[in-house]
PDB file of C-alpha atoms in Angstrom:
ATOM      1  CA  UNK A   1     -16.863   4.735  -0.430  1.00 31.00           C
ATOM      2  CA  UNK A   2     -15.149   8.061   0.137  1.00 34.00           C
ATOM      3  CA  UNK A   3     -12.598   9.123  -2.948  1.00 36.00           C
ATOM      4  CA  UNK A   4      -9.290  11.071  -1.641  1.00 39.00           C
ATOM      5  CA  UNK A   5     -10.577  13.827  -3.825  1.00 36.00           C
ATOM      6  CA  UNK A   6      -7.586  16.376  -2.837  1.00 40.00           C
ATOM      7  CA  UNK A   7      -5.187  14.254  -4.166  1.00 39.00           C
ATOM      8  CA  UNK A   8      -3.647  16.544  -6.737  1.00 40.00           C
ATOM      9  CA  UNK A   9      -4.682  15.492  -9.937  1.00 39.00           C
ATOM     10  CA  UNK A  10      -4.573  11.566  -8.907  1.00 40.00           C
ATOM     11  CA  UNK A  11      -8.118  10.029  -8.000  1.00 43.00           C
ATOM     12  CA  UNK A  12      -7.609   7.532  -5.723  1.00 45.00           C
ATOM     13  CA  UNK A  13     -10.609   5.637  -3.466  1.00 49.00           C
ATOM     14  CA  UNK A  14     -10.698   5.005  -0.076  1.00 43.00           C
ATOM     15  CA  UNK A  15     -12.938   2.109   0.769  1.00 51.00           C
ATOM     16  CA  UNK A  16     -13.008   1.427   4.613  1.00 45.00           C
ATOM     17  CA  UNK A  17     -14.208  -1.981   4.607  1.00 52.00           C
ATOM     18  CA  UNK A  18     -11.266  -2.986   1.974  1.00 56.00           C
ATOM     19  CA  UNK A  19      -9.103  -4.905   3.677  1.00 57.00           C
ATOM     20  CA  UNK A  20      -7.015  -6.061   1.307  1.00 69.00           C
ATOM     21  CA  UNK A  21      -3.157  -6.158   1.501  1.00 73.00           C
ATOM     22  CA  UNK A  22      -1.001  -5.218  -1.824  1.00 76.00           C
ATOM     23  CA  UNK A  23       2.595  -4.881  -0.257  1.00 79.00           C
ATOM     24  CA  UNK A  24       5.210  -6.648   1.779  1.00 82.00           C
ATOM     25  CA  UNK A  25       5.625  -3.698   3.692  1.00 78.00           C
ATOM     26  CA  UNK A  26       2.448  -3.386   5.052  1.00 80.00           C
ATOM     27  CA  UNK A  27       2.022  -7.448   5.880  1.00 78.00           C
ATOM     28  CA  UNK A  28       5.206  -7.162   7.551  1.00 81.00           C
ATOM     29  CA  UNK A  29       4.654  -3.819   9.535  1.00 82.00           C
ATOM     30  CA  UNK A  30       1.017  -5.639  10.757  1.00 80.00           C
ATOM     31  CA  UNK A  31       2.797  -9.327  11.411  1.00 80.00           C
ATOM     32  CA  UNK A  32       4.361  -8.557  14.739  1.00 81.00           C
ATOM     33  CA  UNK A  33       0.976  -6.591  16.228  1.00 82.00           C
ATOM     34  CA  UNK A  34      -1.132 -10.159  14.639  1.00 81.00           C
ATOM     35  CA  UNK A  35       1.239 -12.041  16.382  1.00 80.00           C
ATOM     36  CA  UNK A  36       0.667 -10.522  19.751  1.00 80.00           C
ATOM     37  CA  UNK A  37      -3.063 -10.325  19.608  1.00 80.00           C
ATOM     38  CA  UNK A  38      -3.066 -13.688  18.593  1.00 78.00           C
ATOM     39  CA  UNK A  39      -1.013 -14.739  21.342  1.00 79.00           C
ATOM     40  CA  UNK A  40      -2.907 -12.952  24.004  1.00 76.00           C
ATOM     41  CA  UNK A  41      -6.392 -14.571  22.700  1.00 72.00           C
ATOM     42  CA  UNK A  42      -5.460 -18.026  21.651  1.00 70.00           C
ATOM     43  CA  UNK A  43      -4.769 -21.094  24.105  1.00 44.00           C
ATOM     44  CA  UNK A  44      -2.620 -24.259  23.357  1.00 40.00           C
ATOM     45  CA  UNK A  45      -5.067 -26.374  24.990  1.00 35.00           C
ATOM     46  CA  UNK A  46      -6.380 -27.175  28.480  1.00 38.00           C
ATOM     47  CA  UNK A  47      -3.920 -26.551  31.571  1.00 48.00           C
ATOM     48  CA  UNK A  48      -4.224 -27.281  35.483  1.00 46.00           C
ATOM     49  CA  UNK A  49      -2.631 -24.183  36.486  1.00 49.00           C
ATOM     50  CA  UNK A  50      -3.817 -22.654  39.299  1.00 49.00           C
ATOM     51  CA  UNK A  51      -6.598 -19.679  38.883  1.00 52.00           C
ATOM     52  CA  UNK A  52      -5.646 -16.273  38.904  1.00 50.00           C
ATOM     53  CA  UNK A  53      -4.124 -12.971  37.315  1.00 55.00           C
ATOM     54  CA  UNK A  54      -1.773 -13.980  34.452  1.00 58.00           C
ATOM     55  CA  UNK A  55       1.719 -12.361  34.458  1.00 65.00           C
ATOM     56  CA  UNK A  56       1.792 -13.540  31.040  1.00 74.00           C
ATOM     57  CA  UNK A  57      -1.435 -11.988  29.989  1.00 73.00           C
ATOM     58  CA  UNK A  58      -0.633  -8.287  30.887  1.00 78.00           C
ATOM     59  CA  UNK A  59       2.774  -8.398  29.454  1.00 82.00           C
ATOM     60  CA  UNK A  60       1.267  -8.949  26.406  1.00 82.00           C
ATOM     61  CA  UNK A  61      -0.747  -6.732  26.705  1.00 84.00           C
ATOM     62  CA  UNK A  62       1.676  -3.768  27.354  1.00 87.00           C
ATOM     63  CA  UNK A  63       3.327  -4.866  24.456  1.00 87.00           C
ATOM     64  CA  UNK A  64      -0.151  -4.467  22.433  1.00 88.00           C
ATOM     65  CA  UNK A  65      -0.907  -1.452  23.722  1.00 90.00           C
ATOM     66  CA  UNK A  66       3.024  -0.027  23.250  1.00 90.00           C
ATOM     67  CA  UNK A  67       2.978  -1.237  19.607  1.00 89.00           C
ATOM     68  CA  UNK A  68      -0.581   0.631  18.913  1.00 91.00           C
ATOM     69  CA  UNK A  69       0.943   3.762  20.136  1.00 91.00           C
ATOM     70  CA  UNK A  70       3.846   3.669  17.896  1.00 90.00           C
ATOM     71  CA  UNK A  71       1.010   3.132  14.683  1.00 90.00           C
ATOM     72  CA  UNK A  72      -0.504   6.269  16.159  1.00 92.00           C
ATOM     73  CA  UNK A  73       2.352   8.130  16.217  1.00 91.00           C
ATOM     74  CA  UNK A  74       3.601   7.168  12.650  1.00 89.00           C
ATOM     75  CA  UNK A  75      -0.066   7.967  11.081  1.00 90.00           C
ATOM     76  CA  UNK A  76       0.027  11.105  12.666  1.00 92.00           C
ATOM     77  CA  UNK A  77       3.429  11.730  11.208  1.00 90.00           C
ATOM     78  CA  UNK A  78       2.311  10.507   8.021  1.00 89.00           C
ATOM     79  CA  UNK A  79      -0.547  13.035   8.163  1.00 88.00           C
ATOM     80  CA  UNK A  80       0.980  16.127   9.247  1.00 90.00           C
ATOM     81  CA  UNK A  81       3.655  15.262   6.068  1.00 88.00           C
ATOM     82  CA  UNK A  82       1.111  14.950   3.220  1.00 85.00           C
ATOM     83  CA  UNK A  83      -1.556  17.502   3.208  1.00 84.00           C
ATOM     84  CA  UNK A  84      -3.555  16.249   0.627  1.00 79.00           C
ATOM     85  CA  UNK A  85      -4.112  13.231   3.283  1.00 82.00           C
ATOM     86  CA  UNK A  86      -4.450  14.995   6.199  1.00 87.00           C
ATOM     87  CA  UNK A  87      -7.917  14.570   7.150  1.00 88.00           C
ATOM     88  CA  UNK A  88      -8.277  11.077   6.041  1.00 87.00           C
ATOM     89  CA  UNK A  89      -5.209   9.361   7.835  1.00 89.00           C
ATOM     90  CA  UNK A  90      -5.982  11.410  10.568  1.00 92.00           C
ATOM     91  CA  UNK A  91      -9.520   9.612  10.771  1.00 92.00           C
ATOM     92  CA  UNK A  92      -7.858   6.643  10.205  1.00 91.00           C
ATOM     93  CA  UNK A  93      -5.646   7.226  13.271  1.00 94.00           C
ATOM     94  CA  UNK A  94      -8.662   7.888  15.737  1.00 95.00           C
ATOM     95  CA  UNK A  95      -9.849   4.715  15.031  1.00 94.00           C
ATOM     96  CA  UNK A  96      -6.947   3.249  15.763  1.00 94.00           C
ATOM     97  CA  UNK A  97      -6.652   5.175  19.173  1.00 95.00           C
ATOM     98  CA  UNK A  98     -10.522   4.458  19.747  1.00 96.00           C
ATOM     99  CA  UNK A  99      -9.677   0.926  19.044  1.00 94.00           C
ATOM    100  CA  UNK A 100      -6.598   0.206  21.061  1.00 93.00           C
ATOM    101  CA  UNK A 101      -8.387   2.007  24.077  1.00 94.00           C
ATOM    102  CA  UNK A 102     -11.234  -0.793  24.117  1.00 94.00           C
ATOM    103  CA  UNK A 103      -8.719  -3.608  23.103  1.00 92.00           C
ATOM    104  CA  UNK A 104      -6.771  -2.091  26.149  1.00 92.00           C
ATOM    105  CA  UNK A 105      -9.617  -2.163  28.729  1.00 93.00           C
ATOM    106  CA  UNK A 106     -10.965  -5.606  27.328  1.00 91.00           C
ATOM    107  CA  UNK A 107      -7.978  -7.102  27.692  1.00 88.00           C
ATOM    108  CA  UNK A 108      -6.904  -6.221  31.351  1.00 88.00           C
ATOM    109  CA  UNK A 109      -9.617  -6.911  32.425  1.00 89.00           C
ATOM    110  CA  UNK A 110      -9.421 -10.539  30.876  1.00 85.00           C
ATOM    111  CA  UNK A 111      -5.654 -10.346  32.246  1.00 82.00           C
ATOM    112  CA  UNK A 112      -6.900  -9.886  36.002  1.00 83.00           C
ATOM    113  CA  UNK A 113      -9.306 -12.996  35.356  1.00 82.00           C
ATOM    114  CA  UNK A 114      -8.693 -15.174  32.537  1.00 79.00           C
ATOM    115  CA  UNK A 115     -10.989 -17.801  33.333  1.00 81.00           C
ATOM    116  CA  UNK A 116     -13.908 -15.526  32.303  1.00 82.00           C
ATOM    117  CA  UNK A 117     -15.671 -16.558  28.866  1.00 85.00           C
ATOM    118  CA  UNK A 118     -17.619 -13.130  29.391  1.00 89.00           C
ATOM    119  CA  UNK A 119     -14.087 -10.748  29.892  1.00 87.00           C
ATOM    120  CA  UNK A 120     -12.007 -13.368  27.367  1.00 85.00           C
ATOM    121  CA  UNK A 121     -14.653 -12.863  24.330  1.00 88.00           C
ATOM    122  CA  UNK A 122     -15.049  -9.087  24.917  1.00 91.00           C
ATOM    123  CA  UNK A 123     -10.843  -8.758  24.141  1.00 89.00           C
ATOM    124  CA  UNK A 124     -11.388 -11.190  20.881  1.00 88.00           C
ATOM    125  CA  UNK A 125     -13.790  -8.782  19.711  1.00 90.00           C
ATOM    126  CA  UNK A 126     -11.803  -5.727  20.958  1.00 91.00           C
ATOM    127  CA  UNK A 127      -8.829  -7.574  19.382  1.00 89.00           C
ATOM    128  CA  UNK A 128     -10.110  -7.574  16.110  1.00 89.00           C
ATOM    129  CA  UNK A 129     -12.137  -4.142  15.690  1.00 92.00           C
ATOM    130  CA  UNK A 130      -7.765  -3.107  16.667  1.00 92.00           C
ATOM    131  CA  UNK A 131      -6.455  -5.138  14.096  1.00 89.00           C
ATOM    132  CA  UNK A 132      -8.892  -4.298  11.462  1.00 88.00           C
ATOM    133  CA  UNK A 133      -8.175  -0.309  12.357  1.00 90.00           C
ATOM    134  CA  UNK A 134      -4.917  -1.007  12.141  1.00 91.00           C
ATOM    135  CA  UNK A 135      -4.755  -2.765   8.980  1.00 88.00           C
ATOM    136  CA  UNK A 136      -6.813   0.287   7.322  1.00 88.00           C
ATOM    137  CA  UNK A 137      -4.001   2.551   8.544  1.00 89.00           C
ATOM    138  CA  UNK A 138      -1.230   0.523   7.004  1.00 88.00           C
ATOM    139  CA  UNK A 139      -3.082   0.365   3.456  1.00 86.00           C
ATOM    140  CA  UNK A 140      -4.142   3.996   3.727  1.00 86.00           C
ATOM    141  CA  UNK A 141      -0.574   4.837   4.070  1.00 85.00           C
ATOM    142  CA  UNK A 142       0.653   3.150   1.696  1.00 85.00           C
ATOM    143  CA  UNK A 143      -1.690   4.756  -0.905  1.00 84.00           C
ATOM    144  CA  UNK A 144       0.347   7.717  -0.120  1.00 83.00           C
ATOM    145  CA  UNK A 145       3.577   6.209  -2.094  1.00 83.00           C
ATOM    146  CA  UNK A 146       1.111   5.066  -4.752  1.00 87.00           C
ATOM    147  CA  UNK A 147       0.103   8.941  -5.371  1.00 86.00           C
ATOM    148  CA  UNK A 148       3.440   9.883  -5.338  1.00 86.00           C
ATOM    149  CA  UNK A 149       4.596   7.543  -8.430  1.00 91.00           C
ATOM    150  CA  UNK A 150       1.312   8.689  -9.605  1.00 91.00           C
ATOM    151  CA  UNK A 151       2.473  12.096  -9.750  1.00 91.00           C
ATOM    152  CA  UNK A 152       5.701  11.137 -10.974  1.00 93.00           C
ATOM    153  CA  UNK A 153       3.871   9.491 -13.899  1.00 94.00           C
ATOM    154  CA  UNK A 154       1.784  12.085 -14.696  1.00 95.00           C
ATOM    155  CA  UNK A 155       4.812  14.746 -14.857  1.00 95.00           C
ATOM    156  CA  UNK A 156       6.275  12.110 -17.477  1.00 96.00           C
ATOM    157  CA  UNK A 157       3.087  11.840 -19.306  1.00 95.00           C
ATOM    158  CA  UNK A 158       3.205  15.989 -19.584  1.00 96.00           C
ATOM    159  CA  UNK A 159       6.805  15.969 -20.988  1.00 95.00           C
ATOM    160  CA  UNK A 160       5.438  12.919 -23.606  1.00 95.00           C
ATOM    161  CA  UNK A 161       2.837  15.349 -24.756  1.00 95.00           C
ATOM    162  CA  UNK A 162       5.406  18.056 -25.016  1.00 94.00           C
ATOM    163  CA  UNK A 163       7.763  15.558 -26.774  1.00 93.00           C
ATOM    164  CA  UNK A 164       5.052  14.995 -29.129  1.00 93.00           C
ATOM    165  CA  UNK A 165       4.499  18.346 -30.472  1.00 93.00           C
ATOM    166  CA  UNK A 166       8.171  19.715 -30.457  1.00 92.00           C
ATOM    167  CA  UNK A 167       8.624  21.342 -34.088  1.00 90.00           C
ATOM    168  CA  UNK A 168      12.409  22.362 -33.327  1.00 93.00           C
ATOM    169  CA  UNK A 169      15.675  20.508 -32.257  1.00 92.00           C
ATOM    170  CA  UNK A 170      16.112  22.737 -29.641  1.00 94.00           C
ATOM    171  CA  UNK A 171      12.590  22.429 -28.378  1.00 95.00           C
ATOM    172  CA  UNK A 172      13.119  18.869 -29.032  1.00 94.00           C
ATOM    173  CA  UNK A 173      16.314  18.602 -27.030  1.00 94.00           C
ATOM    174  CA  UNK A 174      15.217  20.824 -24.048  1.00 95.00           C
ATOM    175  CA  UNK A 175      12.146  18.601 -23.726  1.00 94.00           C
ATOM    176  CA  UNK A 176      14.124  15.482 -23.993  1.00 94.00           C
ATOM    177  CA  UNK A 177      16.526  16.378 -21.256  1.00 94.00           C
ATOM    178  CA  UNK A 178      13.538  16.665 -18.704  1.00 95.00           C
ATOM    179  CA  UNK A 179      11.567  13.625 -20.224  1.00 95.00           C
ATOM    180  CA  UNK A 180      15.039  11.678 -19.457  1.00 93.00           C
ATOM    181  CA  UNK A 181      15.382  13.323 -15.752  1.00 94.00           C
ATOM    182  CA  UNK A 182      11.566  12.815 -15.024  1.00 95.00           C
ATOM    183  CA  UNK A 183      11.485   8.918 -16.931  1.00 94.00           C
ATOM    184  CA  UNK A 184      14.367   7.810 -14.577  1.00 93.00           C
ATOM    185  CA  UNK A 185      12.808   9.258 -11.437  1.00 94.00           C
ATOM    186  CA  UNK A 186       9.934   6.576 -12.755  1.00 95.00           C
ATOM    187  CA  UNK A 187      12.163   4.454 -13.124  1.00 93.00           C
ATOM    188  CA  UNK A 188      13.663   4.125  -9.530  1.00 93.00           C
ATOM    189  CA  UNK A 189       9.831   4.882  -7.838  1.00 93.00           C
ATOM    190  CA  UNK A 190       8.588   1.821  -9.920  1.00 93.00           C
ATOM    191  CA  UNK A 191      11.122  -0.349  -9.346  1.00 92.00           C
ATOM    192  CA  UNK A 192      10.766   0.271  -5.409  1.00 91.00           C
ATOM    193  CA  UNK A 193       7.019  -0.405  -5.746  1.00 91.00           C
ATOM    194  CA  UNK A 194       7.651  -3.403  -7.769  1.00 91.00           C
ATOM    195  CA  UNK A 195       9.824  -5.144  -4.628  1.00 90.00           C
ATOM    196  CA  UNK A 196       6.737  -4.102  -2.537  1.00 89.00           C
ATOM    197  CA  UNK A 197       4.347  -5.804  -4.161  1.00 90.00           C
ATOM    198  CA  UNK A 198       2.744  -9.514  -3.125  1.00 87.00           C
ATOM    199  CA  UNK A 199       1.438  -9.816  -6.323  1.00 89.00           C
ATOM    200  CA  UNK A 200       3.707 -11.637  -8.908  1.00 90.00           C
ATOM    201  CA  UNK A 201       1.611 -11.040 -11.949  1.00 91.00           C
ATOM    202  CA  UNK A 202       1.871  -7.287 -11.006  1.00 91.00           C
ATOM    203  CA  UNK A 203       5.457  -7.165 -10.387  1.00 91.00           C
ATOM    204  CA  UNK A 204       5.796  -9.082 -13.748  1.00 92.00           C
ATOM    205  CA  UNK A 205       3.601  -6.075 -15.151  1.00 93.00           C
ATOM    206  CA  UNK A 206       6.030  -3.614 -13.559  1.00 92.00           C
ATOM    207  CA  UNK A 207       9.266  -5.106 -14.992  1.00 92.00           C
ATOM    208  CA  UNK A 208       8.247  -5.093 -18.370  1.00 93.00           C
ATOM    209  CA  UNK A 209       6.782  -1.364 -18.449  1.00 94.00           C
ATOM    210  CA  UNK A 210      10.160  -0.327 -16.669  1.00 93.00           C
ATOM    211  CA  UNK A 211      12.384  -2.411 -19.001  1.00 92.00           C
ATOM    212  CA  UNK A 212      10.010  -1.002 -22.178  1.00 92.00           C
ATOM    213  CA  UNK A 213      10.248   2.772 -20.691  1.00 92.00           C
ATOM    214  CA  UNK A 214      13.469   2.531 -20.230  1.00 90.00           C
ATOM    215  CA  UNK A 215      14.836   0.807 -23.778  1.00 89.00           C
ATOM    216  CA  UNK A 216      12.875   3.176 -25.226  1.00 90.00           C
ATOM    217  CA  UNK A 217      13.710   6.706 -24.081  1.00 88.00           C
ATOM    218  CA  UNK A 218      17.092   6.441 -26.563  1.00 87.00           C
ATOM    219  CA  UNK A 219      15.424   5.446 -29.946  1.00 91.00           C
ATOM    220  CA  UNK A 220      12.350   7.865 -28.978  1.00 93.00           C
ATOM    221  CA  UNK A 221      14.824  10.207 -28.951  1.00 91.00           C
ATOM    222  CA  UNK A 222      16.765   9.329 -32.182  1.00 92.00           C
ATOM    223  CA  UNK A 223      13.284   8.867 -34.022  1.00 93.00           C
ATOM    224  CA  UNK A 224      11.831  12.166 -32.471  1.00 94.00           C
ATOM    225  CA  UNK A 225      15.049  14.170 -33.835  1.00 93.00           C
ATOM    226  CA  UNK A 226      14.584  12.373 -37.711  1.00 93.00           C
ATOM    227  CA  UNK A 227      11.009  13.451 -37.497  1.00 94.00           C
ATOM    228  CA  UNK A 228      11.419  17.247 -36.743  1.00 94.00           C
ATOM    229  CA  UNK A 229      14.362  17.026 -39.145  1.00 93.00           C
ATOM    230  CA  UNK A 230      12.260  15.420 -42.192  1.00 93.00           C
ATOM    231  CA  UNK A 231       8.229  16.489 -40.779  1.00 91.00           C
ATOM    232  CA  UNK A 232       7.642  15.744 -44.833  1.00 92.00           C
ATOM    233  CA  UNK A 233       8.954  12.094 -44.545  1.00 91.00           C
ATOM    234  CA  UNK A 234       5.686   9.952 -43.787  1.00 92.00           C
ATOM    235  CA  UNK A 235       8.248   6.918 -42.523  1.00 93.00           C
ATOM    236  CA  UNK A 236       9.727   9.500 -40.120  1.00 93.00           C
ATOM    237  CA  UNK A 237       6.685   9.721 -38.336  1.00 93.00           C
ATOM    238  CA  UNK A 238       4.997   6.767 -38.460  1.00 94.00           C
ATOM    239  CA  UNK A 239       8.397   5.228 -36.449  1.00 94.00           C
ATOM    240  CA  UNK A 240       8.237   7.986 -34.416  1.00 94.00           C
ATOM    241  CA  UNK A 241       4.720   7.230 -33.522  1.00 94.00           C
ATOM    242  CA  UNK A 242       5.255   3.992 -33.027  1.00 94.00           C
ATOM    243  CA  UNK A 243       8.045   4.094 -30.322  1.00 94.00           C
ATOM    244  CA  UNK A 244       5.958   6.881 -28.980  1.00 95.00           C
ATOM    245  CA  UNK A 245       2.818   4.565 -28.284  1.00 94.00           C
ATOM    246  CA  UNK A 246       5.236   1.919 -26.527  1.00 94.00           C
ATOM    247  CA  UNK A 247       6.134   4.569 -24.256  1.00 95.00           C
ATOM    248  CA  UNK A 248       3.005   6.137 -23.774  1.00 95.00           C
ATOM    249  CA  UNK A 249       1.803   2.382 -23.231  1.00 94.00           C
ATOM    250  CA  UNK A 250       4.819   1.286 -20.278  1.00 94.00           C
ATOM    251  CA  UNK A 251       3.297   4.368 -18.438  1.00 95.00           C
ATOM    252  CA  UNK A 252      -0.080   3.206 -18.155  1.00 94.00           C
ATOM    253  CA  UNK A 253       0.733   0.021 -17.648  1.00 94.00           C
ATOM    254  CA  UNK A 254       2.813   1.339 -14.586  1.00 94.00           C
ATOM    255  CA  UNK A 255      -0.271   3.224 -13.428  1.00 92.00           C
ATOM    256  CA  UNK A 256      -2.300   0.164 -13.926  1.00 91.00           C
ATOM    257  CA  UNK A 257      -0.232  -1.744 -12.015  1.00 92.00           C
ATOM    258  CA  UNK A 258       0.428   1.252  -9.184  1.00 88.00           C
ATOM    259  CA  UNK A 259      -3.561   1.161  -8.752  1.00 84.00           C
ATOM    260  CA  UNK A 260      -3.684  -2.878  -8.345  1.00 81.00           C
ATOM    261  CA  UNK A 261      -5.038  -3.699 -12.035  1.00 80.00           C
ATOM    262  CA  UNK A 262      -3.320  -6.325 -14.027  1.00 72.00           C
ATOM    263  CA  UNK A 263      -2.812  -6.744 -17.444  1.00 60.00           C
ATOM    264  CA  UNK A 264      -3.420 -10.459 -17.089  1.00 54.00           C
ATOM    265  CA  UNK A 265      -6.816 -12.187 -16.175  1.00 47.00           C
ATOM    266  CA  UNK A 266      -6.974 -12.942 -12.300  1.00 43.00           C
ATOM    267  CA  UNK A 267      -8.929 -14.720  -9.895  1.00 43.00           C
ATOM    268  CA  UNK A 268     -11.203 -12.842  -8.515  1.00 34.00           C
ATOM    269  CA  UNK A 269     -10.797 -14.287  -4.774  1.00 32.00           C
ATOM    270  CA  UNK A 270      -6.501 -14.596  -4.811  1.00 38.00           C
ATOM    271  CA  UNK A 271      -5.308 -11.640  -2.743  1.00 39.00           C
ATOM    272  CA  UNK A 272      -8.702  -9.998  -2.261  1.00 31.00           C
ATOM    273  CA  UNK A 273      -9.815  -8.941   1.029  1.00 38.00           C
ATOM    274  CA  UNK A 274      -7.766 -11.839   2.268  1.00 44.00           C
ATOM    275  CA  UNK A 275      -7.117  -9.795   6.204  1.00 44.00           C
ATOM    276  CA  UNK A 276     -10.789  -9.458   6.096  1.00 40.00           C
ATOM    277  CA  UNK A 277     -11.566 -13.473   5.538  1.00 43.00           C
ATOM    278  CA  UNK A 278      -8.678 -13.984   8.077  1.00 46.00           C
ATOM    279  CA  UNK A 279     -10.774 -11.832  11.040  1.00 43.00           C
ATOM    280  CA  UNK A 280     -13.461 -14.205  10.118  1.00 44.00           C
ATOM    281  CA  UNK A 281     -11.755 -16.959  11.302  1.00 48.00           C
ATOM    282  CA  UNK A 282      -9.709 -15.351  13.845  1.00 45.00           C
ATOM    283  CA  UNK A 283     -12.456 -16.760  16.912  1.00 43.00           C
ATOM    284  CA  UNK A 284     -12.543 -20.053  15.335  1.00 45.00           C
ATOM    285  CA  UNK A 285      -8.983 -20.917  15.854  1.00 45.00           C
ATOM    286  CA  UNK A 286      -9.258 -19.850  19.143  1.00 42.00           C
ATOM    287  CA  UNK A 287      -9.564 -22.540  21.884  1.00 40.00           C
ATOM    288  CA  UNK A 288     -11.875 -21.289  24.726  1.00 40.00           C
ATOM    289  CA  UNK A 289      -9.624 -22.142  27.874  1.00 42.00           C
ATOM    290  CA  UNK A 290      -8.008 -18.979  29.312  1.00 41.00           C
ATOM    291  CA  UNK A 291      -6.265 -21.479  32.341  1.00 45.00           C
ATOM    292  CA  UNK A 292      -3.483 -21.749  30.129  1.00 42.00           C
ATOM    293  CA  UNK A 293      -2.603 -18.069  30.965  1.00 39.00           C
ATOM    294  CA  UNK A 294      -2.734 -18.188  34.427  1.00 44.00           C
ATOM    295  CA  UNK A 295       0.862 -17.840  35.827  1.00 43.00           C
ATOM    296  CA  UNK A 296       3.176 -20.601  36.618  1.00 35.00           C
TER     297      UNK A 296
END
């Protein structure tokens, strides 16, 4: 496992062989290239079609080979725009070139004879070595929003600290005003990661951090300004302390969440390298009769 160690402050792992899909965004990016691999390499059953090159065949497989380019143009793009991911996305888009290559090959050569076991189970293997490349691009990406709200967070965790030890109102007040810029910035990044994620128990960890962080910024704010006004009052703090932990406590819970952990129990198998146990079935499903492709 390889951790994205440049990455600011935010440790973040890279696991190659995770396969495992978080957000709506990605599932739906991958859906239309799954759907066109799948097409190309599955069969409805037996036909009496003559032999011969399949039209059918090698438009699908422009259309494979047109949407793999656009994936390597994005990563690259992706790449170029976040430094501290440079050299990892741009591994991540060589495999995906490597990959598409060999799908490429494998599968027009299968095109110009489809009724070759040999040339049709070379392009299901070259079909999923792309679609597992692909897949690792799409996650890898995304972790780049996740270390952005990460970043975000950790800003709002500075101005807590800050918030914390202010011993003046106008300290206080200063520090407030850029907690409450820097907590709503949170705010929005959360609540666009929360209509990205599959997971509901997640987004249901999301919604109440963001609802908590954001009730709370007012009364921390009321209870921060009685403290530094009465530091002697024992009550004064011990409310201010107590608003502050439920704060302090949304924000991890929104880091939890932005790194995949729940607050709630899980099981262990839901959502977990569920791509991965797809590609294990993906030659299963497939019924070995590449006569259905031949042209009409």
């Amino acid at each position: 496992m390889e951790t994205l160690s440049n990455f600011g402050q935010v440790a973040l792992k890279w696991d190659p062989k995770n396969l495992e899909i978080r957000t709506m965004s990605v599932e739906k990016t991958l859906e239309p290239l799954v759907l066109q691999v799948t097409t190309l390499v599955s069969t409805k059953g037996p036909s009496k079609k003559k032999k011969g090159k399949s039209k059918r065949a090698s438009a699908l497989v422009a259309a494979v080979e047109k949407a793999t380019d656009i994936f390597i143009e994005r990563g690259e793009q992706i790449a170029y725009e976040n430094p501290d991911i440079t050299q990892e996305m741009l591994s991540a888009v060589e495999e995906v070139r490597k990959t598409g290559s060999a799908m490429s090959i494998a599968a027009r050569e299968f095109s110009e004879d489809p009724c070759s076991s040999l040339k049709r189970g070379n392009m299901v293997r070259a079909a999923r070595n792309l679609l597992s490349a692909v897949t690792r691009l799409l996650i890898l990406a995304d972790m780049v929003d996740v270390h952005l709200l990460l970043k975000s967070l950790h800003v709002v965790e500075d101005d807590l600290d800050k918030l914390r030890n202010a011993s003046s109102q106008d300290e206080l007040m200063n520090n407030m005003r850029q907690f409450g810029r820097n907590a709503n910035e949170l705010i929005k990044q959360a609540a666009k990661r929360q209509q990205e994620l599959k997971d509901p128990q997640l987004r249901d960890d999301l919604a109440a951090a963001r609802a908590v962080l954001k009730k709370h910024s007012t009364m921390l704010l009321t209870a921060s300004k009685v403290y530094v006004r009465h530091p002697e009052l024992d009550l004064a703090k011990v409310n201010r302390d107590h608003i502050l932990k439920q704060v302090c406590e949304a924000v991890n819970t929104i880091s939890d969440v932005a790194q995949g952990k729940s607050s709630q129990p899980q099981d262990v198998y839901v959502g977990a390298g569920e791509l991965a146990a797809a590609l294990d079935d993906f030659d299963e499903g497939i019924i070995m009769d590449p006569r259905a492709y031949n042209e009409v």
